[in-house]
GROMACS .gro file of C-alpha atoms in nm:
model
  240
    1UNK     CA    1  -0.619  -0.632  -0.537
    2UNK     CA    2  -0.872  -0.382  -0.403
    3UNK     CA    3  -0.597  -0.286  -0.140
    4UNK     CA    4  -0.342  -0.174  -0.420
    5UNK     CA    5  -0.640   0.016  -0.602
    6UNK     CA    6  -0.649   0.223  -0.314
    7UNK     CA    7  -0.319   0.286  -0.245
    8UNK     CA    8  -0.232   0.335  -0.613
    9UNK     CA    9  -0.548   0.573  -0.679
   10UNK     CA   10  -0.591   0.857  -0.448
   11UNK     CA   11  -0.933   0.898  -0.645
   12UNK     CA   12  -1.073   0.529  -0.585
   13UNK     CA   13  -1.343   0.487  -0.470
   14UNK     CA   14  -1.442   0.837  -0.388
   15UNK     CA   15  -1.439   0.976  -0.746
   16UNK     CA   16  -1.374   0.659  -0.942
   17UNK     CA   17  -1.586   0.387  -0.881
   18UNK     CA   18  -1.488   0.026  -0.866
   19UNK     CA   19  -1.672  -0.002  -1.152
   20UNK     CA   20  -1.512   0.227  -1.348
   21UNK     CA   21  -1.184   0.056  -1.265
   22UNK     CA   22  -1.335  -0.255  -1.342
   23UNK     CA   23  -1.415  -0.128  -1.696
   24UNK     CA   24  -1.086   0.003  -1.749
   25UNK     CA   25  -0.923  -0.342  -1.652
   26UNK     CA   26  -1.143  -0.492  -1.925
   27UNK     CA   27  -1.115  -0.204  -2.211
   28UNK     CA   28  -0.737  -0.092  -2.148
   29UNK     CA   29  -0.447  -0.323  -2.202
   30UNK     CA   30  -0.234  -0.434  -1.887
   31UNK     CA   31   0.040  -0.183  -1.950
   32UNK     CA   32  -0.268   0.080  -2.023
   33UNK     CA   33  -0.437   0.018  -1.685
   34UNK     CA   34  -0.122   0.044  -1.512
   35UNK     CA   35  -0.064   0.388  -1.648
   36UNK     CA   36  -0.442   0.493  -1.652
   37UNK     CA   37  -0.591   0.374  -1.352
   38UNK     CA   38  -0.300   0.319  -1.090
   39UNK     CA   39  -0.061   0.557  -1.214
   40UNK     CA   40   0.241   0.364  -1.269
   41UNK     CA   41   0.455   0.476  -1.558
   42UNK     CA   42   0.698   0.301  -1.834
   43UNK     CA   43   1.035   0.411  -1.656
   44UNK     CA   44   1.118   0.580  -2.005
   45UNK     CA   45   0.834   0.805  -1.945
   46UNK     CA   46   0.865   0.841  -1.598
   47UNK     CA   47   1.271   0.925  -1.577
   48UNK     CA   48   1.298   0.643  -1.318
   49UNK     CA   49   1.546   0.652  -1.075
   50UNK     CA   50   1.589   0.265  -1.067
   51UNK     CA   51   1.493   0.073  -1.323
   52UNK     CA   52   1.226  -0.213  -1.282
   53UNK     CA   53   1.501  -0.473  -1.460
   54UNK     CA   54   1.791  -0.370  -1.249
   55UNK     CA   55   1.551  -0.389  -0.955
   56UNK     CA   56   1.431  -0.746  -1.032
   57UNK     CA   57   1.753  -0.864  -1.081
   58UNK     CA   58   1.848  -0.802  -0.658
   59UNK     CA   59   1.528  -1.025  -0.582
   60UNK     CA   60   1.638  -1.298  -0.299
   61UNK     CA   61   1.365  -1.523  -0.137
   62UNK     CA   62   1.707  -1.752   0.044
   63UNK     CA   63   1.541  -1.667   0.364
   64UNK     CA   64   1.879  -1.533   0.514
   65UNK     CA   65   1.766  -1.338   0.894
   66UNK     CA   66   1.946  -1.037   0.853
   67UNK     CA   67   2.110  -0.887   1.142
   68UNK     CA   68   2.151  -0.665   1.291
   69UNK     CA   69   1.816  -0.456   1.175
   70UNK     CA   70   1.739  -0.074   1.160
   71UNK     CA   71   1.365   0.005   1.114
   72UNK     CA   72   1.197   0.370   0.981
   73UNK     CA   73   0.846   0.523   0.899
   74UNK     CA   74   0.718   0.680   0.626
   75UNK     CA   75   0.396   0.784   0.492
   76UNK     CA   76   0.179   0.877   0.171
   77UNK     CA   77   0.159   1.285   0.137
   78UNK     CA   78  -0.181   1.259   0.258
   79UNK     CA   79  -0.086   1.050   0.561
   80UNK     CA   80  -0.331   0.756   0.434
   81UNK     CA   81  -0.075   0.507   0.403
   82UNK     CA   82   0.216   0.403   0.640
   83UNK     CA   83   0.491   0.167   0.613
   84UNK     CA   84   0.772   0.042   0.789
   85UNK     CA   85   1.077  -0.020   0.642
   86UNK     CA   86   1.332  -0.244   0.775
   87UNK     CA   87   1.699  -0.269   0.656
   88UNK     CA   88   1.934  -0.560   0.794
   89UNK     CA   89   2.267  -0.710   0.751
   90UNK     CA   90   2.306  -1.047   0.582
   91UNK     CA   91   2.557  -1.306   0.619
   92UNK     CA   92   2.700  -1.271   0.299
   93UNK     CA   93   2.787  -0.857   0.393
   94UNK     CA   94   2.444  -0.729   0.149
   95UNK     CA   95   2.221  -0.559   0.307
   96UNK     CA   96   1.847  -0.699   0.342
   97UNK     CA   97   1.566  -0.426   0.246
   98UNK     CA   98   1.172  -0.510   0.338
   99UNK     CA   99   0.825  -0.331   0.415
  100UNK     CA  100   0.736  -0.533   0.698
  101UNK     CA  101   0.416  -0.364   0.736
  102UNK     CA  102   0.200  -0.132   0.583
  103UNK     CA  103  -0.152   0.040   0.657
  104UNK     CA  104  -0.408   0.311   0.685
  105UNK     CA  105  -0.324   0.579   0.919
  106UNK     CA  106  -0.079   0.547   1.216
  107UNK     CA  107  -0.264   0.425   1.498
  108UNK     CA  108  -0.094   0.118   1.486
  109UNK     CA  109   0.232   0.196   1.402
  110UNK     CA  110   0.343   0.289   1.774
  111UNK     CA  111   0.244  -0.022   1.908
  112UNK     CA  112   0.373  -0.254   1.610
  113UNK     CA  113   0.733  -0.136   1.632
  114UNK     CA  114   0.719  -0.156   2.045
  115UNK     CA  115   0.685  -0.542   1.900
  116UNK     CA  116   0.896  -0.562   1.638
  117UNK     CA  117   1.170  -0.405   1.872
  118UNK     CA  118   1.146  -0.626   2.142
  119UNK     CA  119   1.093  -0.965   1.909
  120UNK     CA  120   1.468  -0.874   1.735
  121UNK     CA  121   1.578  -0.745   2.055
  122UNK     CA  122   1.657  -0.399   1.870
  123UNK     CA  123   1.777  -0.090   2.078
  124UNK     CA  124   1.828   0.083   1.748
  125UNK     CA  125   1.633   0.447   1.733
  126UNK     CA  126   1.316   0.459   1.458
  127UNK     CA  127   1.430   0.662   1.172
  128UNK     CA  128   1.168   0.995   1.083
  129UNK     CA  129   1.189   1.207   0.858
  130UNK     CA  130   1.144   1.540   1.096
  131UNK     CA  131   0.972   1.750   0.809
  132UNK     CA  132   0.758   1.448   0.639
  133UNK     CA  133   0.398   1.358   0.670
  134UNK     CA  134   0.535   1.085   0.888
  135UNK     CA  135   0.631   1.337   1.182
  136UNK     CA  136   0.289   1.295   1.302
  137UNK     CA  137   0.334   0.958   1.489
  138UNK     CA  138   0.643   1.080   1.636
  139UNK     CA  139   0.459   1.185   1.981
  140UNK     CA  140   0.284   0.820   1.954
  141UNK     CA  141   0.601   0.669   1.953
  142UNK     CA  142   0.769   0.918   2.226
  143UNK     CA  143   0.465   0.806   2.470
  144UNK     CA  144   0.535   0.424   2.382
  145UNK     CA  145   0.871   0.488   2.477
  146UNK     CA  146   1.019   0.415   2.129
  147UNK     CA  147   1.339   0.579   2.052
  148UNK     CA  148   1.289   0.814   1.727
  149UNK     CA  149   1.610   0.961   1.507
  150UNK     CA  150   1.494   1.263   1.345
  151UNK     CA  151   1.632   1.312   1.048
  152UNK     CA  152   1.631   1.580   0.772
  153UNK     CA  153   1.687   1.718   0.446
  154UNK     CA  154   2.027   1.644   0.378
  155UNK     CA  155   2.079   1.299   0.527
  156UNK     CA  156   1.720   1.203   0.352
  157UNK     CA  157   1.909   1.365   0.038
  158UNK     CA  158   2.239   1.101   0.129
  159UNK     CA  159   1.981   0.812   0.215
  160UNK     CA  160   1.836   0.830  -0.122
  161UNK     CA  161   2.164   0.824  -0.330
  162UNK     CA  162   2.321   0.536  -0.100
  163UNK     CA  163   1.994   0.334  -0.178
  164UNK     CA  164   2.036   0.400  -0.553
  165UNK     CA  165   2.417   0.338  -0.566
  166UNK     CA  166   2.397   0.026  -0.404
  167UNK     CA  167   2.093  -0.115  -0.677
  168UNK     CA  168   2.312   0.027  -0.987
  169UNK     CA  169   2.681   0.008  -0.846
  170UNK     CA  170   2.878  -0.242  -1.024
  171UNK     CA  171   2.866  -0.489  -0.746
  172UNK     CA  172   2.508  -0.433  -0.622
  173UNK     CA  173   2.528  -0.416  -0.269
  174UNK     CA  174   2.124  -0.442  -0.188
  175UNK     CA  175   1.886  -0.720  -0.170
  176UNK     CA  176   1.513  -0.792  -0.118
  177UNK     CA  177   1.226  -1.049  -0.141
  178UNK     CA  178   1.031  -0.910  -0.458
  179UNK     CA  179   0.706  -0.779  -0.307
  180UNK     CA  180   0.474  -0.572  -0.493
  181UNK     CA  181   0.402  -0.279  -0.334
  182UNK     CA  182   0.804  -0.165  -0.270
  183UNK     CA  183   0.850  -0.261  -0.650
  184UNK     CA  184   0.615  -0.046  -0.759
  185UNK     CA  185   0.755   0.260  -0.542
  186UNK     CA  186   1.066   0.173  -0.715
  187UNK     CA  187   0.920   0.164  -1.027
  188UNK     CA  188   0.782   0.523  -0.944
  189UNK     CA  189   1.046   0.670  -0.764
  190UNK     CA  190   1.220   0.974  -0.958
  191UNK     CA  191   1.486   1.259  -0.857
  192UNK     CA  192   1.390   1.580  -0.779
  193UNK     CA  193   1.550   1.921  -0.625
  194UNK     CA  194   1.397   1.994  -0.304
  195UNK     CA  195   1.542   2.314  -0.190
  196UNK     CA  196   1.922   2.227  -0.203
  197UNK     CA  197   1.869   1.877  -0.216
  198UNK     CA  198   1.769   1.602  -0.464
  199UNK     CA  199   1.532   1.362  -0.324
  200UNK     CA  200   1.312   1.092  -0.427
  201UNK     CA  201   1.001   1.142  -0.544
  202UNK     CA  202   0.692   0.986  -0.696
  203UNK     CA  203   0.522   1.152  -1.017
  204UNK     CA  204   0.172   1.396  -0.955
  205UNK     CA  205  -0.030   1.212  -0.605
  206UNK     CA  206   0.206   0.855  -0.639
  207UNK     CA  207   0.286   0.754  -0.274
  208UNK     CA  208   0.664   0.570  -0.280
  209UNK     CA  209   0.652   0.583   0.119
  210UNK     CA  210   0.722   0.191   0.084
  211UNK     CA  211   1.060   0.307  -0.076
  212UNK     CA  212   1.147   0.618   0.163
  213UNK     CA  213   1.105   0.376   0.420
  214UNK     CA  214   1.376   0.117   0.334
  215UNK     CA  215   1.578   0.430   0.219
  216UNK     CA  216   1.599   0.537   0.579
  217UNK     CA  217   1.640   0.215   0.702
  218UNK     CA  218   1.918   0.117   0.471
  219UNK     CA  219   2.083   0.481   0.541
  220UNK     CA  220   2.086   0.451   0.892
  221UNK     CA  221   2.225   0.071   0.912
  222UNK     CA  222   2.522   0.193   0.682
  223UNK     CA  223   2.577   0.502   0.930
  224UNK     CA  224   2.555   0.313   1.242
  225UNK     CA  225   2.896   0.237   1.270
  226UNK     CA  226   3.033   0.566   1.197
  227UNK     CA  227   2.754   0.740   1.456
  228UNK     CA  228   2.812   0.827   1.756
  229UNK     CA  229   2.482   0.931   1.859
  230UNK     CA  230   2.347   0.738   2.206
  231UNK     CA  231   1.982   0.725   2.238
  232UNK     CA  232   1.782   0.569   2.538
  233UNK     CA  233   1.430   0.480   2.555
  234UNK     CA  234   1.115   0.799   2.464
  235UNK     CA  235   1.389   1.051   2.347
  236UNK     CA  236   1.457   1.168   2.034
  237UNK     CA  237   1.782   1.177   1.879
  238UNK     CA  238   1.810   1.488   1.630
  239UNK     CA  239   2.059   1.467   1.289
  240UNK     CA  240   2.098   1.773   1.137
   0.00000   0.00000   0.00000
């Protein structure tokens, strides 16, 4: 999938050609490629946060309609790539994690969550990392009248580790439908000190925005019950 290359490959097709990824998919083995030409590591090399096993294993297609929802942004360093995370409540108490909808550049993003909001009926606040590459769409959504939570350093720090305690507590509290791209963030994702805090990362240019999207997500549906933040319609609500 030429989509994938892209995202993968911050070089392709500017400085490697389809062709030359085309002659690596031929020459290299499928584990090689991965490594060489999209930049997705064994987890044993890559000191992966979650492993790709442990992931797999929380992989439920039931087609349970979580609710309630909480939805965030997040973007590649670059700001090339965007997703949308969503994080919901299923019947069984789990909680429901899902990109439902990725892209190049923000444009869009505004006017897809006005949807998404008003299809579920959500009055829940957009989660944003203040200090992220995301930030930038935070003035599109403030003039669509979309209710942003701002959040930083340490709560993105606390969204992280709740994400990875619920894939490798004992009773796995998480589940999701198995696609691609967030697997492959996962697959990525790695801890690392940023500042005082230990965040997720992806290894060298490796965009796991699918991941810090759901991370948010999933945070801020565990917190709602304990917050007692109000928000209303084109203001921001700031966590510090």
């Amino acid at each position: 999938d030429r989509n994938e290359w892209l995202r993968a490959n911050p070089s392709f097709p500017s400085r490697t050609s389809e062709t030359a990824m085309l002659r690596m998919m031929k020459n290299l083995s499928a584990e090689s490629f991965l490594r060489e030409g999209l930049g997705i590591w064994d987890l044993e090399e890559s000191d992966s946060a979650i492993g790709n096993d442990l992931w797999a294993a929380l992989v439920d297609r039931s087609g349970d309609r979580p609710h309630p929802i909480r939805l965030a942004v997040a973007a590649s360093p670059d700001r090339v790539w965007w997703s949308v995370g969503m994080a919901g409540r299923r019947r069984d108490g789990t909680v429901h994690v899902e990109v439902i909808k990725s892209g190049r550049g923000h444009a869009w993003v505004a006017d897809y969550l006005v949807g998404v909001r008003r299809s579920t009926r959500s009055r829940a606040p957009v989660v944003v990392a203040a200090k992220s590459s995301a930030a930038a769409v935070i003035p599109d959504l403030e003039s669509a009248k979309v209710p942003v939570r701002k959040v930083f350093g340490p709560d993105i720090a606390v969204a992280d580790a709740r994400l990875v305690d619920a894939v490798l507590g004992e009773n796995p509290t998480l589940r999701h439908s198995g696609q691609r791209l967030l697997s492959v963030s996962v697959g990525a994702a790695r801890w690392s000190e940023k500042g005082r805090d230990v965040v997720l990362i992806g290894p060298g240019e490796t965009d796991i925005a699918p991941l810090q999207a759901v991370s948010l997500a999933h945070w801020a549906l565990l917190s709602a019950r304990r917050s007692t933040e109000k928000s209303t319609a084109g203001k921001v609500v700031v966590m510090r």
